[in-house]
Amino acid sequence: MTFTRRTLLGAAMLAAAYAGSALPAFAAKPLTIGFSQVGAESEWRTANTASIKAAAKQSGINLKFADAQQQQQNQVKAIRSFIAQRVDVIAFSPVVETGWETVLREAKNAKIPVILTDRAVKVSDPSLYVSFIGSNFVEEGRRAGRWLQDYAKKYPGKQLNIVELQGTTGAAPANDRKKGFAEVIAGNPKMKIIRSQTADFTRAKGKEVMEAFLKSEGKNINVLYAHNDDMAIGAIQAIEEAGLKPGKDIVIVSIDGVRGAFEAMMQGKLNATVECNPLLGPTLMQTAQAVAAGKPVAQRITVTEGVFPAEVAAKEFPNRKY
């Protein structure tokens, strides 16, 4: 009798094991992403972080978030921590372009795929990361240059002396936005960059560096080209404190397209902004899920962006999500 009962019990258990509907399904382990953010240096970056956190929550992804406070060594430390924790995917927005070979090779050896967001890196082996999600920074610089060329057509023959506020030294957007802008204005002898200096993508540094430009160049400055809106907004304050009218005495074009830039345009203090979309969260989560599932992804995923002159600011402002 005992043998029969055991036999029947074993058969029942075996049948249940093969009948998927007979047992409750085990919940799939949530995907874990380790993400290292540059910092919180600008309005753009704040929107970028919010987008990533919201998209992770909506996708049911476990996000381990680390703020590098604009220090490369903090990002390297965070990436190594993610490797030690055996996350499924590592993503980060690199502070600068170079110096990543060793830690990315460590991630590859640990078989943890890496996705770059917003900023690219320069490495000898492109297989050290699986995809880059972000903007074409060179093209953004070109768009700023083209806008200025169109503006200059209203004043044929006028010399335009340009000062440039660069982003963080060594950062991809700073390098590329400088390159694209210079490429476009190179063919116009009436346009000349007379001063160019980093202001670290921040309002405070934008104001500080613009004050120095004004002290050395004064009314010789006709145009300000800023690699991001936050530096431009800081510079606007310096221009006003110097007794000049931003947007009139000094024409200003910048990059990012944040709400603060639209507010400045509506006040007549900024002439144009080139969009750089920070809302990369949904695309990052979709890409990470595909990579974790072993599906192929594009090595470069570029977001759609536009150019907004001051004339359209009031109409476009209600539509801005960042």
PDB file of C-alpha atoms in Angstrom:
ATOM      1  CA  MET A   1       0.000   0.000   0.000  1.00  0.00           C
ATOM      2  CA  THR A   2       2.810   2.363   0.942  1.00  0.00           C
ATOM      3  CA  PHE A   3       4.644   1.623  -2.302  1.00  0.00           C
ATOM      4  CA  THR A   4       1.491   2.292  -4.312  1.00  0.00           C
ATOM      5  CA  ARG A   5       0.858   5.616  -2.610  1.00  0.00           C
ATOM      6  CA  ARG A   6       4.453   6.739  -3.167  1.00  0.00           C
ATOM      7  CA  THR A   7       4.309   5.710  -6.768  1.00  0.00           C
ATOM      8  CA  LEU A   8       1.068   7.585  -7.324  1.00  0.00           C
ATOM      9  CA  LEU A   9       2.445  10.657  -5.537  1.00  0.00           C
ATOM     10  CA  GLY A  10       5.631  10.620  -7.618  1.00  0.00           C
ATOM     11  CA  ALA A  11       3.642  10.261 -10.827  1.00  0.00           C
ATOM     12  CA  ALA A  12       1.400  13.148  -9.832  1.00  0.00           C
ATOM     13  CA  MET A  13       4.396  15.364  -9.083  1.00  0.00           C
ATOM     14  CA  LEU A  14       6.032  14.456 -12.387  1.00  0.00           C
ATOM     15  CA  ALA A  15       2.858  15.219 -14.294  1.00  0.00           C
ATOM     16  CA  ALA A  16       2.519  18.570 -12.581  1.00  0.00           C
ATOM     17  CA  ALA A  17       6.104  19.452 -13.433  1.00  0.00           C
ATOM     18  CA  TYR A  18       5.382  19.015 -17.136  1.00  0.00           C
ATOM     19  CA  ALA A  19       2.004  20.728 -17.069  1.00  0.00           C
ATOM     20  CA  GLY A  20       2.822  24.424 -17.286  1.00  0.00           C
ATOM     21  CA  SER A  21      -0.728  25.405 -16.470  1.00  0.00           C
ATOM     22  CA  ALA A  22      -0.864  23.202 -13.405  1.00  0.00           C
ATOM     23  CA  LEU A  23       1.762  25.196 -11.447  1.00  0.00           C
ATOM     24  CA  PRO A  24       2.004  28.925 -10.875  1.00  0.00           C
ATOM     25  CA  ALA A  25       4.547  30.540 -13.197  1.00  0.00           C
ATOM     26  CA  PHE A  26       7.696  31.840 -11.544  1.00  0.00           C
ATOM     27  CA  ALA A  27       8.052  35.610 -11.870  1.00  0.00           C
ATOM     28  CA  ALA A  28      10.898  36.555 -14.217  1.00  0.00           C
ATOM     29  CA  LYS A  29      13.845  38.192 -12.496  1.00  0.00           C
ATOM     30  CA  PRO A  30      13.748  41.934 -13.244  1.00  0.00           C
ATOM     31  CA  LEU A  31      16.502  43.309 -15.451  1.00  0.00           C
ATOM     32  CA  THR A  32      19.133  45.250 -13.495  1.00  0.00           C
ATOM     33  CA  ILE A  33      20.929  48.197 -15.085  1.00  0.00           C
ATOM     34  CA  GLY A  34      23.816  50.049 -13.509  1.00  0.00           C
ATOM     35  CA  PHE A  35      23.826  53.668 -14.733  1.00  0.00           C
ATOM     36  CA  SER A  36      26.521  56.275 -14.081  1.00  0.00           C
ATOM     37  CA  GLN A  37      25.430  59.851 -14.758  1.00  0.00           C
ATOM     38  CA  VAL A  38      27.842  62.730 -15.421  1.00  0.00           C
ATOM     39  CA  GLY A  39      26.305  64.845 -12.666  1.00  0.00           C
ATOM     40  CA  ALA A  40      23.676  67.564 -12.341  1.00  0.00           C
ATOM     41  CA  GLU A  41      25.531  70.419 -14.010  1.00  0.00           C
ATOM     42  CA  SER A  42      22.674  71.751 -16.132  1.00  0.00           C
ATOM     43  CA  GLU A  43      18.954  71.926 -16.756  1.00  0.00           C
ATOM     44  CA  TRP A  44      19.504  69.441 -19.587  1.00  0.00           C
ATOM     45  CA  ARG A  45      21.214  66.927 -17.321  1.00  0.00           C
ATOM     46  CA  THR A  46      18.439  67.142 -14.738  1.00  0.00           C
ATOM     47  CA  ALA A  47      15.873  66.338 -17.442  1.00  0.00           C
ATOM     48  CA  ASN A  48      18.044  63.485 -18.720  1.00  0.00           C
ATOM     49  CA  THR A  49      18.288  61.900 -15.262  1.00  0.00           C
ATOM     50  CA  ALA A  50      14.538  62.252 -14.683  1.00  0.00           C
ATOM     51  CA  SER A  51      13.822  60.582 -18.033  1.00  0.00           C
ATOM     52  CA  ILE A  52      16.091  57.615 -17.253  1.00  0.00           C
ATOM     53  CA  LYS A  53      14.672  57.056 -13.763  1.00  0.00           C
ATOM     54  CA  ALA A  54      11.055  57.345 -14.953  1.00  0.00           C
ATOM     55  CA  ALA A  55      11.594  54.994 -17.897  1.00  0.00           C
ATOM     56  CA  ALA A  56      13.268  52.375 -15.677  1.00  0.00           C
ATOM     57  CA  LYS A  57      10.356  52.458 -13.236  1.00  0.00           C
ATOM     58  CA  GLN A  58       7.789  52.251 -16.031  1.00  0.00           C
ATOM     59  CA  SER A  59       9.645  49.315 -17.621  1.00  0.00           C
ATOM     60  CA  GLY A  60       9.938  47.410 -14.339  1.00  0.00           C
ATOM     61  CA  ILE A  61      13.738  47.603 -14.520  1.00  0.00           C
ATOM     62  CA  ASN A  62      15.891  47.662 -11.396  1.00  0.00           C
ATOM     63  CA  LEU A  63      18.073  50.781 -11.808  1.00  0.00           C
ATOM     64  CA  LYS A  64      21.270  51.240  -9.811  1.00  0.00           C
ATOM     65  CA  PHE A  65      22.049  54.944 -10.233  1.00  0.00           C
ATOM     66  CA  ALA A  66      25.389  56.665  -9.524  1.00  0.00           C
ATOM     67  CA  ASP A  67      26.114  60.410  -9.809  1.00  0.00           C
ATOM     68  CA  ALA A  68      29.745  61.014 -10.874  1.00  0.00           C
ATOM     69  CA  GLN A  69      29.684  64.733  -9.968  1.00  0.00           C
ATOM     70  CA  GLN A  70      31.589  65.434 -13.210  1.00  0.00           C
ATOM     71  CA  GLN A  71      34.591  63.337 -12.137  1.00  0.00           C
ATOM     72  CA  GLN A  72      35.846  60.536 -14.382  1.00  0.00           C
ATOM     73  CA  GLN A  73      37.343  58.626 -11.468  1.00  0.00           C
ATOM     74  CA  ASN A  74      33.905  58.476  -9.849  1.00  0.00           C
ATOM     75  CA  GLN A  75      32.480  56.900 -13.002  1.00  0.00           C
ATOM     76  CA  VAL A  76      35.259  54.324 -13.217  1.00  0.00           C
ATOM     77  CA  LYS A  77      34.627  53.422  -9.575  1.00  0.00           C
ATOM     78  CA  ALA A  78      30.871  53.131 -10.222  1.00  0.00           C
ATOM     79  CA  ILE A  79      31.359  50.913 -13.278  1.00  0.00           C
ATOM     80  CA  ARG A  80      33.651  48.601 -11.310  1.00  0.00           C
ATOM     81  CA  SER A  81      31.022  48.448  -8.577  1.00  0.00           C
ATOM     82  CA  PHE A  82      28.380  47.492 -11.152  1.00  0.00           C
ATOM     83  CA  ILE A  83      30.681  44.743 -12.450  1.00  0.00           C
ATOM     84  CA  ALA A  84      31.167  43.419  -8.909  1.00  0.00           C
ATOM     85  CA  GLN A  85      27.394  43.424  -8.388  1.00  0.00           C
ATOM     86  CA  ARG A  86      26.915  41.451 -11.621  1.00  0.00           C
ATOM     87  CA  VAL A  87      24.313  43.779 -13.105  1.00  0.00           C
ATOM     88  CA  ASP A  88      22.782  42.716 -16.424  1.00  0.00           C
ATOM     89  CA  VAL A  89      23.701  45.856 -18.366  1.00  0.00           C
ATOM     90  CA  ILE A  90      25.940  48.847 -17.664  1.00  0.00           C
ATOM     91  CA  ALA A  91      25.079  52.257 -19.121  1.00  0.00           C
ATOM     92  CA  PHE A  92      26.780  55.580 -18.618  1.00  0.00           C
ATOM     93  CA  SER A  93      27.184  59.087 -19.970  1.00  0.00           C
ATOM     94  CA  PRO A  94      30.975  59.588 -19.971  1.00  0.00           C
ATOM     95  CA  VAL A  95      32.423  62.757 -18.461  1.00  0.00           C
ATOM     96  CA  VAL A  96      35.178  62.815 -21.112  1.00  0.00           C
ATOM     97  CA  GLU A  97      35.929  60.831 -24.277  1.00  0.00           C
ATOM     98  CA  THR A  98      39.202  59.129 -23.381  1.00  0.00           C
ATOM     99  CA  GLY A  99      40.559  56.930 -20.591  1.00  0.00           C
ATOM    100  CA  TRP A 100      37.945  54.152 -20.672  1.00  0.00           C
ATOM    101  CA  GLU A 101      39.829  51.234 -22.258  1.00  0.00           C
ATOM    102  CA  THR A 102      40.743  49.405 -19.043  1.00  0.00           C
ATOM    103  CA  VAL A 103      37.399  49.538 -17.232  1.00  0.00           C
ATOM    104  CA  LEU A 104      35.378  48.762 -20.373  1.00  0.00           C
ATOM    105  CA  ARG A 105      37.590  45.758 -21.010  1.00  0.00           C
ATOM    106  CA  GLU A 106      36.869  44.629 -17.442  1.00  0.00           C
ATOM    107  CA  ALA A 107      33.135  44.834 -18.194  1.00  0.00           C
ATOM    108  CA  LYS A 108      33.592  42.900 -21.439  1.00  0.00           C
ATOM    109  CA  ASN A 109      35.604  40.186 -19.674  1.00  0.00           C
ATOM    110  CA  ALA A 110      32.772  39.925 -17.131  1.00  0.00           C
ATOM    111  CA  LYS A 111      30.374  39.514 -20.094  1.00  0.00           C
ATOM    112  CA  ILE A 112      28.348  42.588 -19.087  1.00  0.00           C
ATOM    113  CA  PRO A 113      27.269  44.655 -22.126  1.00  0.00           C
ATOM    114  CA  VAL A 114      27.824  48.420 -22.023  1.00  0.00           C
ATOM    115  CA  ILE A 115      25.600  51.103 -23.541  1.00  0.00           C
ATOM    116  CA  LEU A 116      26.747  54.726 -23.918  1.00  0.00           C
ATOM    117  CA  THR A 117      24.197  57.513 -23.587  1.00  0.00           C
ATOM    118  CA  ASP A 118      24.471  61.162 -24.620  1.00  0.00           C
ATOM    119  CA  ARG A 119      28.277  61.203 -24.903  1.00  0.00           C
ATOM    120  CA  ALA A 120      30.623  58.952 -26.852  1.00  0.00           C
ATOM    121  CA  VAL A 121      34.066  57.553 -26.030  1.00  0.00           C
ATOM    122  CA  LYS A 122      37.252  57.065 -28.028  1.00  0.00           C
ATOM    123  CA  VAL A 123      38.499  53.480 -27.704  1.00  0.00           C
ATOM    124  CA  SER A 124      40.731  51.274 -29.857  1.00  0.00           C
ATOM    125  CA  ASP A 125      38.190  48.432 -29.776  1.00  0.00           C
ATOM    126  CA  PRO A 126      34.607  49.435 -30.753  1.00  0.00           C
ATOM    127  CA  SER A 127      33.297  46.131 -29.371  1.00  0.00           C
ATOM    128  CA  LEU A 128      33.903  47.412 -25.821  1.00  0.00           C
ATOM    129  CA  TYR A 129      30.388  48.882 -25.989  1.00  0.00           C
ATOM    130  CA  VAL A 130      27.324  47.613 -27.825  1.00  0.00           C
ATOM    131  CA  SER A 131      25.507  50.863 -28.624  1.00  0.00           C
ATOM    132  CA  PHE A 132      25.585  54.647 -28.345  1.00  0.00           C
ATOM    133  CA  ILE A 133      22.291  56.513 -27.834  1.00  0.00           C
ATOM    134  CA  GLY A 134      22.338  60.265 -28.296  1.00  0.00           C
ATOM    135  CA  SER A 135      22.811  63.231 -30.568  1.00  0.00           C
ATOM    136  CA  ASN A 136      25.092  64.144 -33.439  1.00  0.00           C
ATOM    137  CA  PHE A 137      27.057  66.853 -31.625  1.00  0.00           C
ATOM    138  CA  VAL A 138      29.034  67.897 -34.715  1.00  0.00           C
ATOM    139  CA  GLU A 139      25.767  68.501 -36.540  1.00  0.00           C
ATOM    140  CA  GLU A 140      24.470  70.551 -33.598  1.00  0.00           C
ATOM    141  CA  GLY A 141      27.523  72.793 -33.922  1.00  0.00           C
ATOM    142  CA  ARG A 142      26.913  73.064 -37.664  1.00  0.00           C
ATOM    143  CA  ARG A 143      23.291  74.036 -37.067  1.00  0.00           C
ATOM    144  CA  ALA A 144      24.369  76.832 -34.725  1.00  0.00           C
ATOM    145  CA  GLY A 145      26.841  78.007 -37.373  1.00  0.00           C
ATOM    146  CA  ARG A 146      24.227  77.873 -40.147  1.00  0.00           C
ATOM    147  CA  TRP A 147      21.770  79.857 -38.044  1.00  0.00           C
ATOM    148  CA  LEU A 148      24.446  82.519 -37.533  1.00  0.00           C
ATOM    149  CA  GLN A 149      25.207  82.563 -41.253  1.00  0.00           C
ATOM    150  CA  ASP A 150      21.538  83.186 -42.022  1.00  0.00           C
ATOM    151  CA  TYR A 151      21.445  85.935 -39.393  1.00  0.00           C
ATOM    152  CA  ALA A 152      24.549  87.556 -40.893  1.00  0.00           C
ATOM    153  CA  LYS A 153      22.824  87.829 -44.288  1.00  0.00           C
ATOM    154  CA  LYS A 154      20.667  90.596 -42.775  1.00  0.00           C
ATOM    155  CA  TYR A 155      23.833  92.633 -42.242  1.00  0.00           C
ATOM    156  CA  PRO A 156      25.966  92.130 -45.357  1.00  0.00           C
ATOM    157  CA  GLY A 157      29.554  93.255 -44.969  1.00  0.00           C
ATOM    158  CA  LYS A 158      29.409  93.492 -41.158  1.00  0.00           C
ATOM    159  CA  GLN A 159      32.278  91.931 -39.218  1.00  0.00           C
ATOM    160  CA  LEU A 160      31.075  89.504 -36.552  1.00  0.00           C
ATOM    161  CA  ASN A 161      33.513  88.929 -33.700  1.00  0.00           C
ATOM    162  CA  ILE A 162      32.504  85.763 -31.835  1.00  0.00           C
ATOM    163  CA  VAL A 163      33.288  84.604 -28.306  1.00  0.00           C
ATOM    164  CA  GLU A 164      32.772  80.931 -27.535  1.00  0.00           C
ATOM    165  CA  LEU A 165      31.862  79.280 -24.238  1.00  0.00           C
ATOM    166  CA  GLN A 166      33.026  75.682 -24.492  1.00  0.00           C
ATOM    167  CA  GLY A 167      31.720  72.723 -22.530  1.00  0.00           C
ATOM    168  CA  THR A 168      33.842  70.537 -20.253  1.00  0.00           C
ATOM    169  CA  THR A 169      37.359  70.078 -21.634  1.00  0.00           C
ATOM    170  CA  GLY A 170      37.686  66.679 -23.289  1.00  0.00           C
ATOM    171  CA  ALA A 171      33.921  65.974 -23.342  1.00  0.00           C
ATOM    172  CA  ALA A 172      32.478  64.742 -26.640  1.00  0.00           C
ATOM    173  CA  PRO A 173      29.802  67.471 -26.941  1.00  0.00           C
ATOM    174  CA  ALA A 174      32.395  70.192 -26.294  1.00  0.00           C
ATOM    175  CA  ASN A 175      34.828  68.792 -28.869  1.00  0.00           C
ATOM    176  CA  ASP A 176      32.172  68.139 -31.496  1.00  0.00           C
ATOM    177  CA  ARG A 177      30.095  71.291 -31.074  1.00  0.00           C
ATOM    178  CA  LYS A 178      33.252  73.345 -31.441  1.00  0.00           C
ATOM    179  CA  LYS A 179      34.284  71.374 -34.527  1.00  0.00           C
ATOM    180  CA  GLY A 180      30.896  71.643 -36.271  1.00  0.00           C
ATOM    181  CA  PHE A 181      30.516  75.383 -35.645  1.00  0.00           C
ATOM    182  CA  ALA A 182      34.080  76.166 -36.769  1.00  0.00           C
ATOM    183  CA  GLU A 183      33.565  74.070 -39.901  1.00  0.00           C
ATOM    184  CA  VAL A 184      30.574  76.169 -41.004  1.00  0.00           C
ATOM    185  CA  ILE A 185      31.921  79.652 -40.261  1.00  0.00           C
ATOM    186  CA  ALA A 186      35.355  78.854 -41.748  1.00  0.00           C
ATOM    187  CA  GLY A 187      34.161  79.890 -45.190  1.00  0.00           C
ATOM    188  CA  ASN A 188      33.022  83.354 -44.053  1.00  0.00           C
ATOM    189  CA  PRO A 189      35.877  85.876 -43.641  1.00  0.00           C
ATOM    190  CA  LYS A 190      33.493  88.223 -41.811  1.00  0.00           C
ATOM    191  CA  MET A 191      33.116  85.732 -38.925  1.00  0.00           C
ATOM    192  CA  LYS A 192      35.951  85.269 -36.472  1.00  0.00           C
ATOM    193  CA  ILE A 193      36.190  83.582 -33.054  1.00  0.00           C
ATOM    194  CA  ILE A 194      38.222  86.062 -30.985  1.00  0.00           C
ATOM    195  CA  ARG A 195      38.025  84.282 -27.617  1.00  0.00           C
ATOM    196  CA  SER A 196      37.180  80.678 -26.692  1.00  0.00           C
ATOM    197  CA  GLN A 197      37.279  79.124 -23.230  1.00  0.00           C
ATOM    198  CA  THR A 198      35.683  76.302 -21.256  1.00  0.00           C
ATOM    199  CA  ALA A 199      32.895  77.092 -18.793  1.00  0.00           C
ATOM    200  CA  ASP A 200      32.145  73.459 -17.840  1.00  0.00           C
ATOM    201  CA  PHE A 201      28.532  73.531 -19.082  1.00  0.00           C
ATOM    202  CA  THR A 202      27.419  75.454 -15.940  1.00  0.00           C
ATOM    203  CA  ARG A 203      25.628  78.777 -15.463  1.00  0.00           C
ATOM    204  CA  ALA A 204      28.054  79.936 -12.784  1.00  0.00           C
ATOM    205  CA  LYS A 205      31.102  79.355 -14.979  1.00  0.00           C
ATOM    206  CA  GLY A 206      29.292  80.780 -18.001  1.00  0.00           C
ATOM    207  CA  LYS A 207      28.806  84.047 -16.105  1.00  0.00           C
ATOM    208  CA  GLU A 208      32.376  84.041 -14.807  1.00  0.00           C
ATOM    209  CA  VAL A 209      34.028  83.432 -18.186  1.00  0.00           C
ATOM    210  CA  MET A 210      31.743  85.898 -19.974  1.00  0.00           C
ATOM    211  CA  GLU A 211      32.730  88.555 -17.431  1.00  0.00           C
ATOM    212  CA  ALA A 212      36.369  87.922 -18.353  1.00  0.00           C
ATOM    213  CA  PHE A 213      35.557  88.138 -22.076  1.00  0.00           C
ATOM    214  CA  LEU A 214      33.772  91.454 -21.570  1.00  0.00           C
ATOM    215  CA  LYS A 215      36.666  92.900 -19.562  1.00  0.00           C
ATOM    216  CA  SER A 216      39.194  91.984 -22.242  1.00  0.00           C
ATOM    217  CA  GLU A 217      37.126  92.565 -25.402  1.00  0.00           C
ATOM    218  CA  GLY A 218      34.321  94.913 -24.319  1.00  0.00           C
ATOM    219  CA  LYS A 219      32.105  96.176 -27.135  1.00  0.00           C
ATOM    220  CA  ASN A 220      34.293  94.376 -29.646  1.00  0.00           C
ATOM    221  CA  ILE A 221      32.094  91.303 -29.057  1.00  0.00           C
ATOM    222  CA  ASN A 222      29.231  90.891 -31.530  1.00  0.00           C
ATOM    223  CA  VAL A 223      28.231  87.252 -31.017  1.00  0.00           C
ATOM    224  CA  LEU A 224      28.268  84.679 -28.232  1.00  0.00           C
ATOM    225  CA  TYR A 225      28.214  81.000 -29.157  1.00  0.00           C
ATOM    226  CA  ALA A 226      27.654  78.796 -26.106  1.00  0.00           C
ATOM    227  CA  HIS A 227      27.940  74.997 -26.182  1.00  0.00           C
ATOM    228  CA  ASN A 228      24.867  74.773 -23.945  1.00  0.00           C
ATOM    229  CA  ASP A 229      21.951  76.912 -22.769  1.00  0.00           C
ATOM    230  CA  ASP A 230      23.021  77.005 -19.125  1.00  0.00           C
ATOM    231  CA  MET A 231      26.322  78.693 -19.966  1.00  0.00           C
ATOM    232  CA  ALA A 232      24.441  81.116 -22.222  1.00  0.00           C
ATOM    233  CA  ILE A 233      21.997  81.967 -19.424  1.00  0.00           C
ATOM    234  CA  GLY A 234      24.893  82.627 -17.049  1.00  0.00           C
ATOM    235  CA  ALA A 235      26.546  84.794 -19.703  1.00  0.00           C
ATOM    236  CA  ILE A 236      23.331  86.776 -20.187  1.00  0.00           C
ATOM    237  CA  GLN A 237      23.557  87.874 -16.562  1.00  0.00           C
ATOM    238  CA  ALA A 238      27.166  89.017 -17.075  1.00  0.00           C
ATOM    239  CA  ILE A 239      26.209  90.942 -20.217  1.00  0.00           C
ATOM    240  CA  GLU A 240      23.385  92.732 -18.413  1.00  0.00           C
ATOM    241  CA  GLU A 241      25.613  93.585 -15.468  1.00  0.00           C
ATOM    242  CA  ALA A 242      28.062  95.120 -17.945  1.00  0.00           C
ATOM    243  CA  GLY A 243      25.316  97.490 -19.106  1.00  0.00           C
ATOM    244  CA  LEU A 244      24.729  95.769 -22.455  1.00  0.00           C
ATOM    245  CA  LYS A 245      21.599  94.173 -23.911  1.00  0.00           C
ATOM    246  CA  PRO A 246      21.872  90.418 -24.544  1.00  0.00           C
ATOM    247  CA  GLY A 247      20.190  89.411 -27.772  1.00  0.00           C
ATOM    248  CA  LYS A 248      20.722  92.897 -29.218  1.00  0.00           C
ATOM    249  CA  ASP A 249      24.159  94.296 -28.427  1.00  0.00           C
ATOM    250  CA  ILE A 250      25.485  90.745 -28.405  1.00  0.00           C
ATOM    251  CA  VAL A 251      23.715  88.113 -30.494  1.00  0.00           C
ATOM    252  CA  ILE A 252      23.521  84.772 -28.677  1.00  0.00           C
ATOM    253  CA  VAL A 253      23.103  81.247 -30.062  1.00  0.00           C
ATOM    254  CA  SER A 254      23.371  78.179 -27.833  1.00  0.00           C
ATOM    255  CA  ILE A 255      22.593  74.465 -27.752  1.00  0.00           C
ATOM    256  CA  ASP A 256      20.185  72.216 -25.805  1.00  0.00           C
ATOM    257  CA  GLY A 257      16.697  73.692 -26.192  1.00  0.00           C
ATOM    258  CA  VAL A 258      15.741  73.645 -22.493  1.00  0.00           C
ATOM    259  CA  ARG A 259      12.805  75.620 -21.107  1.00  0.00           C
ATOM    260  CA  GLY A 260      15.150  78.225 -19.630  1.00  0.00           C
ATOM    261  CA  ALA A 261      16.414  78.994 -23.130  1.00  0.00           C
ATOM    262  CA  PHE A 262      12.865  79.457 -24.410  1.00  0.00           C
ATOM    263  CA  GLU A 263      12.130  81.814 -21.522  1.00  0.00           C
ATOM    264  CA  ALA A 264      15.253  83.825 -22.396  1.00  0.00           C
ATOM    265  CA  MET A 265      14.198  83.957 -26.056  1.00  0.00           C
ATOM    266  CA  MET A 266      10.724  85.183 -25.122  1.00  0.00           C
ATOM    267  CA  GLN A 267      12.402  87.952 -23.108  1.00  0.00           C
ATOM    268  CA  GLY A 268      14.483  88.904 -26.135  1.00  0.00           C
ATOM    269  CA  LYS A 269      17.762  87.929 -24.445  1.00  0.00           C
ATOM    270  CA  LEU A 270      18.649  84.836 -26.513  1.00  0.00           C
ATOM    271  CA  ASN A 271      18.416  84.671 -30.295  1.00  0.00           C
ATOM    272  CA  ALA A 272      18.361  80.939 -31.031  1.00  0.00           C
ATOM    273  CA  THR A 273      18.830  77.516 -29.464  1.00  0.00           C
ATOM    274  CA  VAL A 274      19.708  74.259 -31.190  1.00  0.00           C
ATOM    275  CA  GLU A 275      17.865  71.288 -29.724  1.00  0.00           C
ATOM    276  CA  CYS A 276      19.637  68.395 -27.985  1.00  0.00           C
ATOM    277  CA  ASN A 277      17.006  65.960 -26.740  1.00  0.00           C
ATOM    278  CA  PRO A 278      17.682  64.705 -23.173  1.00  0.00           C
ATOM    279  CA  LEU A 279      14.691  62.354 -23.018  1.00  0.00           C
ATOM    280  CA  LEU A 280      16.755  59.241 -23.700  1.00  0.00           C
ATOM    281  CA  GLY A 281      15.268  57.055 -20.960  1.00  0.00           C
ATOM    282  CA  PRO A 282      12.698  55.053 -22.975  1.00  0.00           C
ATOM    283  CA  THR A 283      15.202  54.328 -25.771  1.00  0.00           C
ATOM    284  CA  LEU A 284      17.847  53.269 -23.238  1.00  0.00           C
ATOM    285  CA  MET A 285      15.468  50.850 -21.495  1.00  0.00           C
ATOM    286  CA  GLN A 286      14.284  49.328 -24.792  1.00  0.00           C
ATOM    287  CA  THR A 287      17.876  48.929 -25.983  1.00  0.00           C
ATOM    288  CA  ALA A 288      19.006  47.391 -22.688  1.00  0.00           C
ATOM    289  CA  GLN A 289      16.140  44.884 -22.784  1.00  0.00           C
ATOM    290  CA  ALA A 290      17.020  43.919 -26.352  1.00  0.00           C
ATOM    291  CA  VAL A 291      20.715  43.530 -25.508  1.00  0.00           C
ATOM    292  CA  ALA A 292      19.964  41.422 -22.421  1.00  0.00           C
ATOM    293  CA  ALA A 293      17.742  39.191 -24.562  1.00  0.00           C
ATOM    294  CA  GLY A 294      20.576  38.659 -27.043  1.00  0.00           C
ATOM    295  CA  LYS A 295      18.910  40.635 -29.809  1.00  0.00           C
ATOM    296  CA  PRO A 296      20.980  42.763 -32.226  1.00  0.00           C
ATOM    297  CA  VAL A 297      20.902  46.548 -31.750  1.00  0.00           C
ATOM    298  CA  ALA A 298      22.265  49.436 -33.820  1.00  0.00           C
ATOM    299  CA  GLN A 299      25.707  50.602 -32.690  1.00  0.00           C
ATOM    300  CA  ARG A 300      24.559  54.215 -33.009  1.00  0.00           C
ATOM    301  CA  ILE A 301      21.012  55.390 -32.249  1.00  0.00           C
ATOM    302  CA  THR A 302      20.523  59.090 -33.031  1.00  0.00           C
ATOM    303  CA  VAL A 303      17.582  61.110 -31.706  1.00  0.00           C
ATOM    304  CA  THR A 304      15.531  63.598 -33.747  1.00  0.00           C
ATOM    305  CA  GLU A 305      16.102  67.305 -33.030  1.00  0.00           C
ATOM    306  CA  GLY A 306      15.435  70.788 -34.428  1.00  0.00           C
ATOM    307  CA  VAL A 307      16.521  74.439 -34.344  1.00  0.00           C
ATOM    308  CA  PHE A 308      14.452  77.105 -32.593  1.00  0.00           C
ATOM    309  CA  PRO A 309      14.956  80.817 -33.291  1.00  0.00           C
ATOM    310  CA  ALA A 310      13.503  83.407 -30.910  1.00  0.00           C
ATOM    311  CA  GLU A 311      10.637  84.102 -33.324  1.00  0.00           C
ATOM    312  CA  VAL A 312       8.994  80.740 -32.573  1.00  0.00           C
ATOM    313  CA  ALA A 313       9.765  80.593 -28.828  1.00  0.00           C
ATOM    314  CA  ALA A 314       6.366  81.735 -27.531  1.00  0.00           C
ATOM    315  CA  LYS A 315       4.529  79.271 -29.776  1.00  0.00           C
ATOM    316  CA  GLU A 316       6.806  76.335 -28.937  1.00  0.00           C
ATOM    317  CA  PHE A 317       7.232  76.975 -25.214  1.00  0.00           C
ATOM    318  CA  PRO A 318       4.006  75.214 -24.074  1.00  0.00           C
ATOM    319  CA  ASN A 319       5.159  72.063 -25.908  1.00  0.00           C
ATOM    320  CA  ARG A 320       8.531  71.805 -24.153  1.00  0.00           C
ATOM    321  CA  LYS A 321       8.889  68.761 -21.901  1.00  0.00           C
ATOM    322  CA  TYR A 322      12.239  69.821 -20.454  1.00  0.00           C
TER     323      TYR A 322
END
